[in-house]
């Protein structure tokens, strides 16, 4: 059996670990177009901030690929897939045959056309190379504008600020973190950033990037007619699935590469996982692209197991984000901005002064989402109610609303199965 | 693999497991110093999550799951599955304190370190001969370390 994996991010690492749980013999070839082994992509903000050195980036130990018997080919880009001949071609002219293929090509930054964007001084922030370019550039720049107030934009802003750069964030919608968090959490996070001196401007975006005669950036003209002087611009509006390779091969794509419950694509023997995949979501029960780390690992892991013959069905991803802003931890899991709030029961506890916030979203007798800011220590216990789809009677609901989740609120049989499965001397 | 199984029918809520836990994980290896100094000064903390409801109580810790949610969620590689022992291992040096694992683990088995930007999680007392100290310390055999 020959497994080929395109991409060397966390979905790929998940797949390697998944395959090797079941198959110790098969050949695994990994094609990665970056120049380093898999690293903690979210760690690039810690690197840019100067909180960690490059030696801490690796996701697995140096001997990982050797121990897992993986033929890792770095600096190698897959250029085409032939699903009939079952081969992958690379930029180095190789044609690699596969029995099972995983597309784990991740996402690519979305760059809308902005007049003046062509030229030096405009950056993205999704790879190690981007981080290193920004570290070098930060030495020379005084001011930067970050376009996009999502997770990546805020992290880029915070990290540049830690490098001594004056930063202004522009966010087109009315609040930051609108995708993953709710309004109150977004406001608390924005307030924390503003308190430290980062400019946060919502409801506006960049209209034009202005340059001097030599082509250097001098500032950004915003949609409300203001001019923000700066020497660099970071475009962090979002990532889109990197699905071109799959599409060109005739594999079904929608927003991302479509996969079934075994994570297989429309082509037999070809699987997809991670930011590129449009896979099942546990809460919405439809297939969607949720570009987050835990989903990427899990999809890779279960795709890997299925590639090795497991025939398991993927339980579905659960949207979750944990992010801290200058010591203010925020966590969001599941459905936190329900489309029709009147169909849900929403419990909110907000203490503005102490910057503590808790929001629970119930649908019928289930918990389907929550947000925590400030006090996060019980997060996992809330997650359990969502993940295990536990029915929530009135008394349990009250306890959760009071911020007192716990295992004794679980149904007895779930408790026993989890903590004291058969074998106990009773 | 052998795991620690807590039994709420036998747990008497004495917290001796926690004392044993902080002692083995202390610098001094001395209960009194661990409790009176290291706990307060260094934030030494037991990896147990204690739960109580009326007269019932139980001391929970990492289950070392076969397919752990924390390993999937860990952005730094600090949490990994040891292919040989099956344990879910934690490398404090790699951890960046993002709390992704704490959010992802549905068993509440991961806690924040009181003073460092790190987590506290059961390591099955891997350096201790005779297995986990909490199991040895429990006076009512409410914690069992066995294969199931
Ligand atoms: C700054 C930042 C912070 C983040 N923080 C968080 C966070 O805190 N929590 C969270 O859940 N998520 C976070 N994310 C998102 C998370 O990093 C992604 O969801 C995750 O990395 C997706 O993993 P993946 O393996 O699907 O794709 P990727 O990590 O994007 O890996 C895909 C790899 O495939 C390579 N590749 C692409 N095409 C080819 C080809 N044709 N041939 C060969 N190789 C190819 C790419 O170069 C890349 O190395 C963050 C992202 C960024 C950028
Ligand atoms: S807090 Fe540490 S161990 Fe937990 S997910 Fe983050 S980096 Fe990994």
XYZ file of C-alpha atoms and ligand atoms in Angstrom:
635
model
C 0.000 0.000 0.000
C 1.360 3.410 -0.944
C -0.069 6.478 0.728
C 0.675 9.897 -0.715
C -0.139 13.027 1.278
C -0.112 16.429 -0.394
C 0.674 19.118 2.142
C 2.618 18.959 5.349
C 0.538 20.849 7.866
C -1.279 19.526 10.924
C -3.850 17.602 8.867
C -0.930 15.749 7.321
C 0.577 14.974 10.739
C -2.826 13.726 11.906
C -3.019 11.487 8.859
C 0.448 10.043 9.414
C -0.452 9.229 13.016
C -3.802 7.818 11.927
C -2.315 5.586 9.246
C 0.419 4.294 11.534
C -2.049 3.250 14.213
C -3.251 0.606 11.801
C -0.610 0.082 9.139
C 3.060 -0.188 10.075
C 4.230 -1.440 6.701
C 2.749 0.711 3.953
C 4.851 3.398 2.300
C 3.954 7.002 3.181
C 5.160 9.805 0.925
C 4.532 13.383 2.080
C 4.911 16.301 -0.314
C 5.339 19.672 1.333
C 6.001 22.880 -0.510
C 7.377 24.713 2.488
C 11.030 24.245 3.384
C 10.623 23.001 6.972
C 8.887 20.018 8.600
C 5.384 20.553 9.997
C 5.252 23.394 12.510
C 2.646 24.915 14.762
C 1.179 27.357 12.301
C -0.541 29.402 15.048
C 2.877 29.713 16.681
C 4.036 32.158 14.022
C 2.340 34.897 16.035
C 4.321 33.858 19.119
C 7.469 33.937 16.972
C 6.664 37.378 15.573
C 5.931 38.633 19.084
C 9.338 37.345 20.204
C 7.767 35.036 22.798
C 9.362 31.896 21.376
C 12.389 31.167 19.209
C 12.344 29.241 15.924
C 13.578 26.106 17.722
C 10.163 25.714 19.365
C 8.117 25.702 16.176
C 8.336 22.044 15.207
C 5.113 20.192 15.828
C 6.834 16.865 16.350
C 10.337 15.829 17.389
C 13.166 15.759 14.864
C 12.990 12.001 14.419
C 9.220 11.930 13.863
C 9.283 11.258 10.125
C 11.975 8.615 10.520
C 10.123 6.858 13.357
C 6.918 6.898 11.346
C 8.782 5.653 8.245
C 7.689 8.627 6.182
C 9.414 9.692 2.997
C 9.168 13.464 3.523
C 9.885 15.555 0.453
C 10.152 19.231 1.312
C 10.286 22.108 -1.190
C 8.117 19.912 -3.366
C 4.849 21.104 -4.865
C 2.264 18.719 -6.233
C 1.248 20.150 -9.596
C -1.390 17.676 -10.785
C -3.406 14.658 -9.713
C -4.477 11.975 -12.171
C -7.280 10.064 -10.495
C -7.501 7.485 -13.307
C -3.841 6.543 -13.397
C -3.633 7.181 -9.637
C -0.567 9.377 -9.810
C 0.593 12.741 -8.528
C 3.082 14.847 -10.450
C 5.379 17.362 -8.816
C 7.245 20.514 -9.774
C 10.390 18.408 -9.807
C 9.116 16.338 -12.678
C 8.378 13.215 -10.649
C 5.269 11.112 -11.147
C 4.353 9.365 -7.909
C 1.862 6.489 -7.920
C -0.560 6.129 -5.010
C -3.071 3.639 -3.705
C -4.540 6.170 -1.296
C -4.140 9.920 -1.621
C -4.790 12.659 0.922
C -5.272 16.258 -0.135
C -4.203 18.344 2.850
C -3.205 21.534 1.109
C -4.738 23.887 3.687
C -5.877 27.389 2.899
C -4.477 30.371 1.076
C -4.853 33.957 2.234
C -7.629 35.908 0.586
C -6.306 39.128 -0.943
C -9.020 41.430 -2.287
C -7.962 43.902 -4.932
C -6.895 47.120 -3.202
C -5.473 49.916 -5.349
C -1.808 50.339 -4.445
C -1.443 46.832 -3.033
C 1.025 45.744 -5.681
C 4.568 46.396 -4.566
C 6.689 46.097 -1.458
C 5.450 46.444 2.090
C 2.251 44.397 1.783
C 2.211 41.170 3.747
C 0.095 38.165 4.609
C 0.429 36.296 7.868
C -0.110 32.590 7.451
C 3.311 30.986 7.024
C 6.696 30.890 8.701
C 8.136 32.791 5.732
C 5.566 35.539 6.248
C 6.483 35.748 9.921
C 10.176 35.955 9.142
C 9.594 38.643 6.519
C 7.609 40.651 9.079
C 10.272 40.189 11.755
C 12.863 41.623 9.372
C 10.549 44.423 8.250
C 9.488 45.316 11.798
C 13.018 46.482 12.520
C 12.571 49.266 10.007
C 8.911 50.200 10.307
C 7.264 52.446 12.850
C 3.644 52.029 11.916
C 1.572 49.303 10.304
C -2.031 48.817 9.283
C -3.626 45.411 9.642
C -6.608 44.828 7.383
C -8.995 42.348 8.989
C -10.112 42.019 12.590
C -10.448 38.256 12.682
C -8.309 35.925 14.700
C -5.279 36.088 12.396
C -5.502 39.875 12.014
C -5.687 40.480 15.760
C -2.813 38.084 16.394
C -0.696 39.782 13.716
C -1.490 43.176 15.236
C -0.671 42.086 18.769
C 2.622 40.515 17.697
C 3.761 43.517 15.667
C 2.858 45.762 18.569
C 5.070 43.598 20.793
C 7.895 44.289 18.304
C 7.459 47.994 18.962
C 5.345 48.819 15.927
C 2.390 51.211 16.153
C -0.587 49.236 14.834
C -4.045 50.123 13.566
C -6.565 47.386 12.782
C -9.246 48.011 10.169
C -12.315 45.781 10.294
C -15.086 46.173 7.781
C -17.860 44.708 9.923
C -19.155 46.393 13.031
C -16.995 44.370 15.415
C -13.830 42.326 15.645
C -13.826 38.519 15.816
C -17.270 38.425 14.239
C -16.820 34.961 12.764
C -15.767 32.975 15.803
C -16.968 35.026 18.765
C -20.063 36.976 19.698
C -20.515 40.679 20.180
C -19.702 40.917 23.888
C -16.543 38.830 23.590
C -15.454 40.836 20.567
C -15.961 44.058 22.486
C -14.016 42.855 25.524
C -11.147 41.702 23.292
C -11.136 44.955 21.330
C -11.150 46.902 24.581
C -8.162 44.958 25.876
C -6.239 45.659 22.667
C -7.184 49.334 22.750
C -6.077 49.610 26.399
C -2.616 48.436 25.417
C -2.430 51.016 22.645
C -3.499 49.158 19.505
C -5.896 51.136 17.331
C -9.068 49.215 16.515
C -11.376 50.747 13.919
C -14.552 48.941 12.939
C -16.904 49.627 10.062
C -14.059 50.715 7.780
C -11.535 49.112 5.518
C -8.712 50.148 3.198
C -9.743 51.999 0.073
C -6.281 52.668 -1.260
C -2.687 52.152 -0.292
C -0.621 55.267 -0.910
C 3.034 55.149 -1.936
C 5.797 57.694 -2.377
C 7.840 58.252 -5.581
C 10.120 55.365 -4.772
C 7.202 53.011 -4.243
C 7.412 52.868 -0.447
C 4.122 52.791 1.458
C 3.217 56.055 3.167
C -0.246 55.221 4.407
C -3.709 53.839 3.895
C -6.766 55.783 2.854
C -9.810 54.287 4.557
C -13.356 53.976 3.247
C -14.502 56.758 5.603
C -11.981 59.151 4.126
C -9.315 59.085 6.837
C -5.640 58.708 6.119
C -3.674 56.352 8.381
C 0.069 56.844 7.932
C 2.107 53.619 7.916
C 5.057 51.896 6.276
C 3.535 48.430 5.989
C 0.182 46.732 5.477
C -0.773 43.255 6.631
C -3.713 41.762 4.775
C -5.441 39.277 7.070
C -8.990 39.065 5.818
C -9.226 35.313 5.874
C -8.134 32.109 4.232
C -9.868 30.254 1.436
C -9.545 26.523 0.781
C -6.574 25.722 -1.427
C -8.643 23.434 -3.624
C -7.426 24.232 -7.128
C -5.391 21.056 -7.445
C -8.452 18.962 -6.607
C -10.738 20.957 -8.871
C -8.366 20.653 -11.805
C -8.336 16.892 -11.266
C -12.099 16.779 -11.621
C -12.730 16.158 -7.932
C -15.968 17.676 -6.616
C -15.489 20.981 -4.868
C -17.922 23.461 -3.442
C -16.485 26.048 -1.066
C -13.830 23.452 -0.276
C -13.140 19.908 -1.400
C -16.270 17.910 -0.684
C -15.887 14.789 1.400
C -18.259 12.113 2.641
C -18.482 10.799 6.196
C -15.347 8.719 5.717
C -13.548 11.887 4.502
C -13.263 10.468 1.000
C -13.717 12.825 -1.956
C -15.707 12.120 -5.103
C -12.647 10.268 -6.438
C -12.190 6.763 -5.110
C -9.158 6.392 -2.866
C -8.684 10.145 -2.650
C -9.372 11.773 0.713
C -9.231 15.386 1.913
C -8.724 16.930 5.352
C -8.080 20.244 7.075
C -8.608 23.809 5.889
C -9.083 22.601 2.310
C -11.947 20.244 3.148
C -15.643 20.815 3.421
C -16.543 18.210 5.992
C -19.295 17.366 8.395
C -19.976 19.696 11.321
C -21.260 18.182 14.536
C -23.684 20.982 15.401
C -25.047 22.143 12.071
C -24.971 18.595 10.695
C -24.123 19.835 7.237
C -20.778 19.935 5.453
C -18.833 23.154 5.753
C -15.351 24.606 5.814
C -14.315 25.363 9.395
C -10.635 26.258 9.133
C -9.389 25.544 12.627
C -6.538 23.504 14.002
C -8.355 20.765 15.967
C -10.617 19.986 13.007
C -7.616 19.790 10.697
C -5.826 17.307 12.964
C -8.938 15.191 13.536
C -9.939 15.091 9.893
C -6.397 14.105 8.992
C -6.369 11.455 11.710
C -9.676 9.854 10.713
C -8.899 10.171 6.999
C -5.609 8.403 7.718
C -7.330 5.587 9.569
C -9.851 5.164 6.783
C -7.102 5.227 4.170
C -5.596 2.352 6.107
C -8.891 0.484 5.895
C -10.689 1.357 9.129
C -14.101 2.178 7.616
C -14.993 4.554 10.425
C -17.309 7.457 10.086
C -16.082 10.904 11.110
C -18.198 12.234 13.967
C -17.964 15.752 12.580
C -15.938 18.783 13.551
C -16.754 21.117 16.385
C -15.952 24.782 15.844
C -13.723 25.965 18.689
C -11.303 28.777 19.330
C -9.167 29.678 22.293
C -7.261 32.909 22.105
C -5.804 35.304 24.654
C -5.294 39.024 24.318
C -2.689 40.397 26.684
C -3.661 37.981 29.395
C -7.419 38.054 28.734
C -8.381 34.494 27.771
C -11.374 33.976 25.503
C -12.914 30.697 24.405
C -15.711 30.009 21.964
C -17.129 26.583 21.136
C -19.936 25.469 18.832
C -22.782 27.678 17.693
C -22.383 31.032 19.453
C -24.162 33.363 17.038
C -27.347 31.468 16.179
C -28.987 32.760 12.997
C -32.450 33.106 14.567
C -31.789 33.839 18.244
C -35.490 33.597 19.096
C -35.372 29.845 18.402
C -32.707 29.334 21.061
C -32.378 29.846 24.759
C -29.415 32.066 25.485
C -28.037 32.655 28.972
C -25.636 35.517 29.520
C -23.540 36.555 32.469
C -21.510 39.705 31.915
C -19.321 41.521 34.413
C -17.834 44.385 32.399
C -15.696 45.685 35.187
C -13.889 42.450 35.870
C -13.973 41.513 32.195
C -15.713 38.244 32.854
C -18.247 36.927 30.433
C -20.169 33.716 29.915
C -22.714 32.937 27.248
C -24.465 29.616 26.833
C -26.597 28.750 23.833
C -29.223 26.023 24.275
C -31.365 24.458 21.586
C -34.246 22.436 23.017
C -32.641 20.367 25.775
C -29.081 20.531 24.454
C -26.163 22.870 24.884
C -24.871 23.752 21.414
C -22.447 26.570 22.041
C -20.716 28.738 24.634
C -18.381 31.672 25.029
C -16.150 32.300 28.026
C -14.018 35.370 28.649
C -11.795 35.883 31.660
C -12.790 32.801 33.630
C -12.181 29.806 31.413
C -11.212 27.033 33.791
C -14.424 25.057 33.317
C -14.382 25.231 29.522
C -13.861 21.514 28.958
C -16.811 20.650 31.161
C -19.117 22.756 28.964
C -17.564 21.152 25.905
C -18.560 17.741 27.241
C -22.253 18.619 27.163
C -21.979 19.726 23.535
C -19.746 16.942 22.313
C -21.565 14.068 23.988
C -24.961 15.571 23.097
C -26.140 15.069 26.638
C -29.772 15.887 27.365
C -29.996 18.745 29.835
C -32.827 18.672 32.371
C -33.892 21.894 34.091
C -31.735 21.394 37.160
C -28.624 20.805 35.061
C -29.404 23.823 32.941
C -29.585 25.988 36.035
C -26.213 24.761 37.233
C -24.620 25.416 33.842
C -26.132 28.891 33.751
C -24.610 29.592 37.148
C -21.218 28.639 35.824
C -21.131 25.370 37.719
C -20.775 22.540 35.226
C -19.468 19.233 36.512
C -19.387 15.503 35.951
C -22.149 14.824 38.471
C -24.514 16.546 36.056
C -23.755 13.903 33.462
C -26.191 11.016 33.062
C -25.100 8.183 35.358
C -24.280 5.746 32.555
C -22.082 8.292 30.756
C -20.244 8.899 34.007
C -19.647 5.198 34.604
C -18.607 4.447 31.062
C -16.145 7.315 31.132
C -14.615 7.076 34.560
C -15.270 3.615 35.807
C -15.995 1.277 32.930
C -16.692 -2.433 33.366
C -14.040 -4.163 35.370
C -14.836 -2.275 38.528
C -15.325 -4.581 41.463
C -18.853 -3.899 42.387
C -2.445 0.107 29.023
C -2.898 0.645 32.725
C -4.926 3.681 33.674
C -6.172 5.292 36.878
C -9.865 4.573 37.461
C -11.622 6.621 40.160
C -14.605 5.088 41.922
C -17.110 7.512 43.400
C -18.630 4.765 45.552
C -15.404 4.522 47.535
C -14.022 8.064 47.443
C -14.299 9.627 50.891
C -13.177 13.102 49.830
C -10.057 13.205 51.966
C -7.834 14.785 49.275
C -4.898 12.542 50.221
C -4.437 11.746 46.510
C -3.847 15.423 45.860
C -1.249 15.634 48.591
C 0.527 12.600 47.191
C 0.358 14.149 43.733
C 1.942 17.444 44.713
C 4.601 15.660 46.728
C 5.862 13.517 43.840
C 5.771 16.512 41.536
C 7.601 18.783 43.991
C 11.248 19.748 43.990
C 11.682 18.847 47.639
C 9.825 15.524 47.503
C 8.654 16.457 50.992
C 4.946 16.781 51.734
C 5.260 19.583 54.281
C 7.569 21.711 52.132
C 5.560 20.976 49.017
C 2.334 22.013 50.723
C 3.465 24.987 52.755
C 6.047 26.462 50.389
C 6.091 25.164 46.847
C 2.309 25.229 46.566
C 2.156 28.889 47.573
C 5.388 30.146 46.050
C 5.688 28.132 42.818
C 2.029 27.383 42.198
C 2.563 23.660 42.627
C -0.799 22.081 41.891
C -2.256 18.586 41.866
C -3.444 17.265 38.530
C -6.739 16.125 40.059
C -10.043 17.801 39.495
C -12.102 17.256 42.573
C -15.875 17.015 42.182
C -18.461 16.932 44.935
C -22.207 16.649 45.088
C -23.802 16.124 48.463
C -22.038 13.182 50.075
C -20.622 11.915 46.775
C -17.193 12.885 45.580
C -14.591 11.821 43.096
C -11.045 12.810 42.113
C -10.661 12.949 38.352
C -7.552 13.177 36.251
C -6.381 12.622 32.679
C -7.801 9.416 31.181
C -4.972 9.033 28.674
C -7.583 8.517 25.954
C -6.834 6.424 22.885
C -7.750 9.302 20.568
C -7.309 12.370 22.764
C -9.012 15.651 21.897
C -6.193 17.563 23.608
C -3.516 16.174 21.290
C -5.599 17.131 18.268
C -6.043 20.636 19.653
C -2.485 21.303 20.810
C -0.940 23.923 18.542
C 2.600 23.502 19.842
C 3.100 19.739 19.918
C 3.451 19.829 23.716
C 0.749 17.193 24.020
C 1.374 13.967 22.157
C 0.511 10.322 22.257
C 3.424 8.060 23.158
C 3.176 5.240 20.604
C 5.021 2.833 22.914
C 3.309 3.343 26.277
C -0.009 4.763 25.077
C 0.279 7.638 27.553
C -0.726 11.168 26.615
C 2.489 13.058 27.288
C 3.044 16.738 28.054
C 6.214 18.708 27.361
C 6.094 21.845 29.467
C 8.941 23.449 27.477
C 6.963 23.368 24.239
C 3.670 24.603 25.717
C 2.714 28.203 24.927
C -0.313 28.399 27.217
C -2.986 28.865 24.562
C -5.611 26.849 26.519
C -6.782 25.013 23.396
C -6.401 21.691 25.187
C -8.316 22.911 28.202
C -11.190 23.857 25.895
C -11.070 20.657 23.855
C -10.813 18.057 26.632
C -14.402 17.113 27.494
C -13.274 15.462 30.717
C -12.020 18.646 32.326
C -8.723 16.881 32.916
C -6.556 19.849 32.025
C -6.042 22.785 34.354
C -4.136 26.028 34.183
C -0.976 26.286 36.221
C -1.604 28.867 38.960
C 1.461 30.986 38.227
C 3.005 29.916 34.911
C 1.437 30.209 31.486
C 1.363 26.414 31.361
C -1.006 23.574 32.061
C -1.124 20.894 34.748
C -1.963 17.386 33.611
C -1.506 13.860 34.969
C 1.681 12.141 33.765
C 0.881 8.830 35.511
C 3.934 9.544 37.713
C 6.087 8.160 34.939
C 9.300 8.408 36.977
C 7.877 6.750 40.056
C 8.482 3.113 40.652
C 5.266 1.395 41.582
C 2.997 3.616 39.480
C 0.878 6.642 40.326
C 1.327 8.085 43.810
C -2.339 9.004 44.139
C -3.356 5.374 43.827
C -0.868 4.326 46.488
C -2.051 7.100 48.813
C -5.789 6.481 48.624
C -6.826 4.985 51.976
C -10.058 3.493 50.671
C -8.911 2.040 47.337
C -11.109 4.483 45.439
C -8.401 4.820 42.812
C -7.304 1.771 40.870
C -4.434 1.494 38.441
C -5.131 -1.366 36.084
C -5.851 -2.586 32.561
C -9.499 -2.555 31.569
C -1.412 33.147 12.486
C -2.386 32.036 12.599
C -2.900 31.703 13.839
C -3.810 30.658 13.972
N -4.261 30.359 15.212
C -5.125 29.347 15.365
C -5.579 28.982 16.657
O -5.184 29.557 17.677
N -6.466 27.960 16.766
C -6.922 27.291 15.664
O -7.734 26.391 15.805
N -6.493 27.600 14.429
C -5.606 28.609 14.251
N -5.159 28.911 12.991
C -5.643 28.097 11.858
C -4.837 26.800 11.749
O -3.483 27.105 11.692
C -5.261 26.004 10.518
O -6.613 25.635 10.683
C -4.430 24.752 10.312
O -3.081 25.075 10.180
C -4.906 23.970 9.085
O -4.074 22.869 8.885
P -3.943 22.158 7.468
O -3.008 21.031 7.676
O -5.288 21.887 6.918
O -3.327 23.243 6.496
P -1.987 24.084 6.579
O -1.515 24.208 7.947
O -2.257 25.313 5.794
O -0.947 23.172 5.789
C -1.036 22.916 4.408
C 0.344 22.730 3.867
O 0.271 22.234 2.544
C 1.208 22.905 1.751
N 0.769 22.813 0.353
C -0.267 23.455 -0.233
N -0.384 23.106 -1.529
C 0.596 22.217 -1.773
C 0.998 21.493 -2.932
N 0.350 21.613 -4.084
N 2.066 20.662 -2.846
C 2.735 20.522 -1.670
N 2.383 21.174 -0.542
C 1.332 22.011 -0.588
C 1.203 24.302 2.309
O 2.362 25.014 1.971
C 1.149 24.002 3.799
O 2.415 23.792 4.333
C -4.245 29.933 12.831
C -3.719 30.262 11.578
C -2.805 31.285 11.451
C -2.260 31.603 10.107
S -1.933 25.152 26.491
Fe 0.028 24.188 25.981
S -0.416 21.985 25.973
Fe -2.406 23.051 25.876
S -2.857 23.206 23.658
Fe -1.808 25.126 24.214
S 0.351 24.700 23.793
Fe -0.671 22.702 23.849
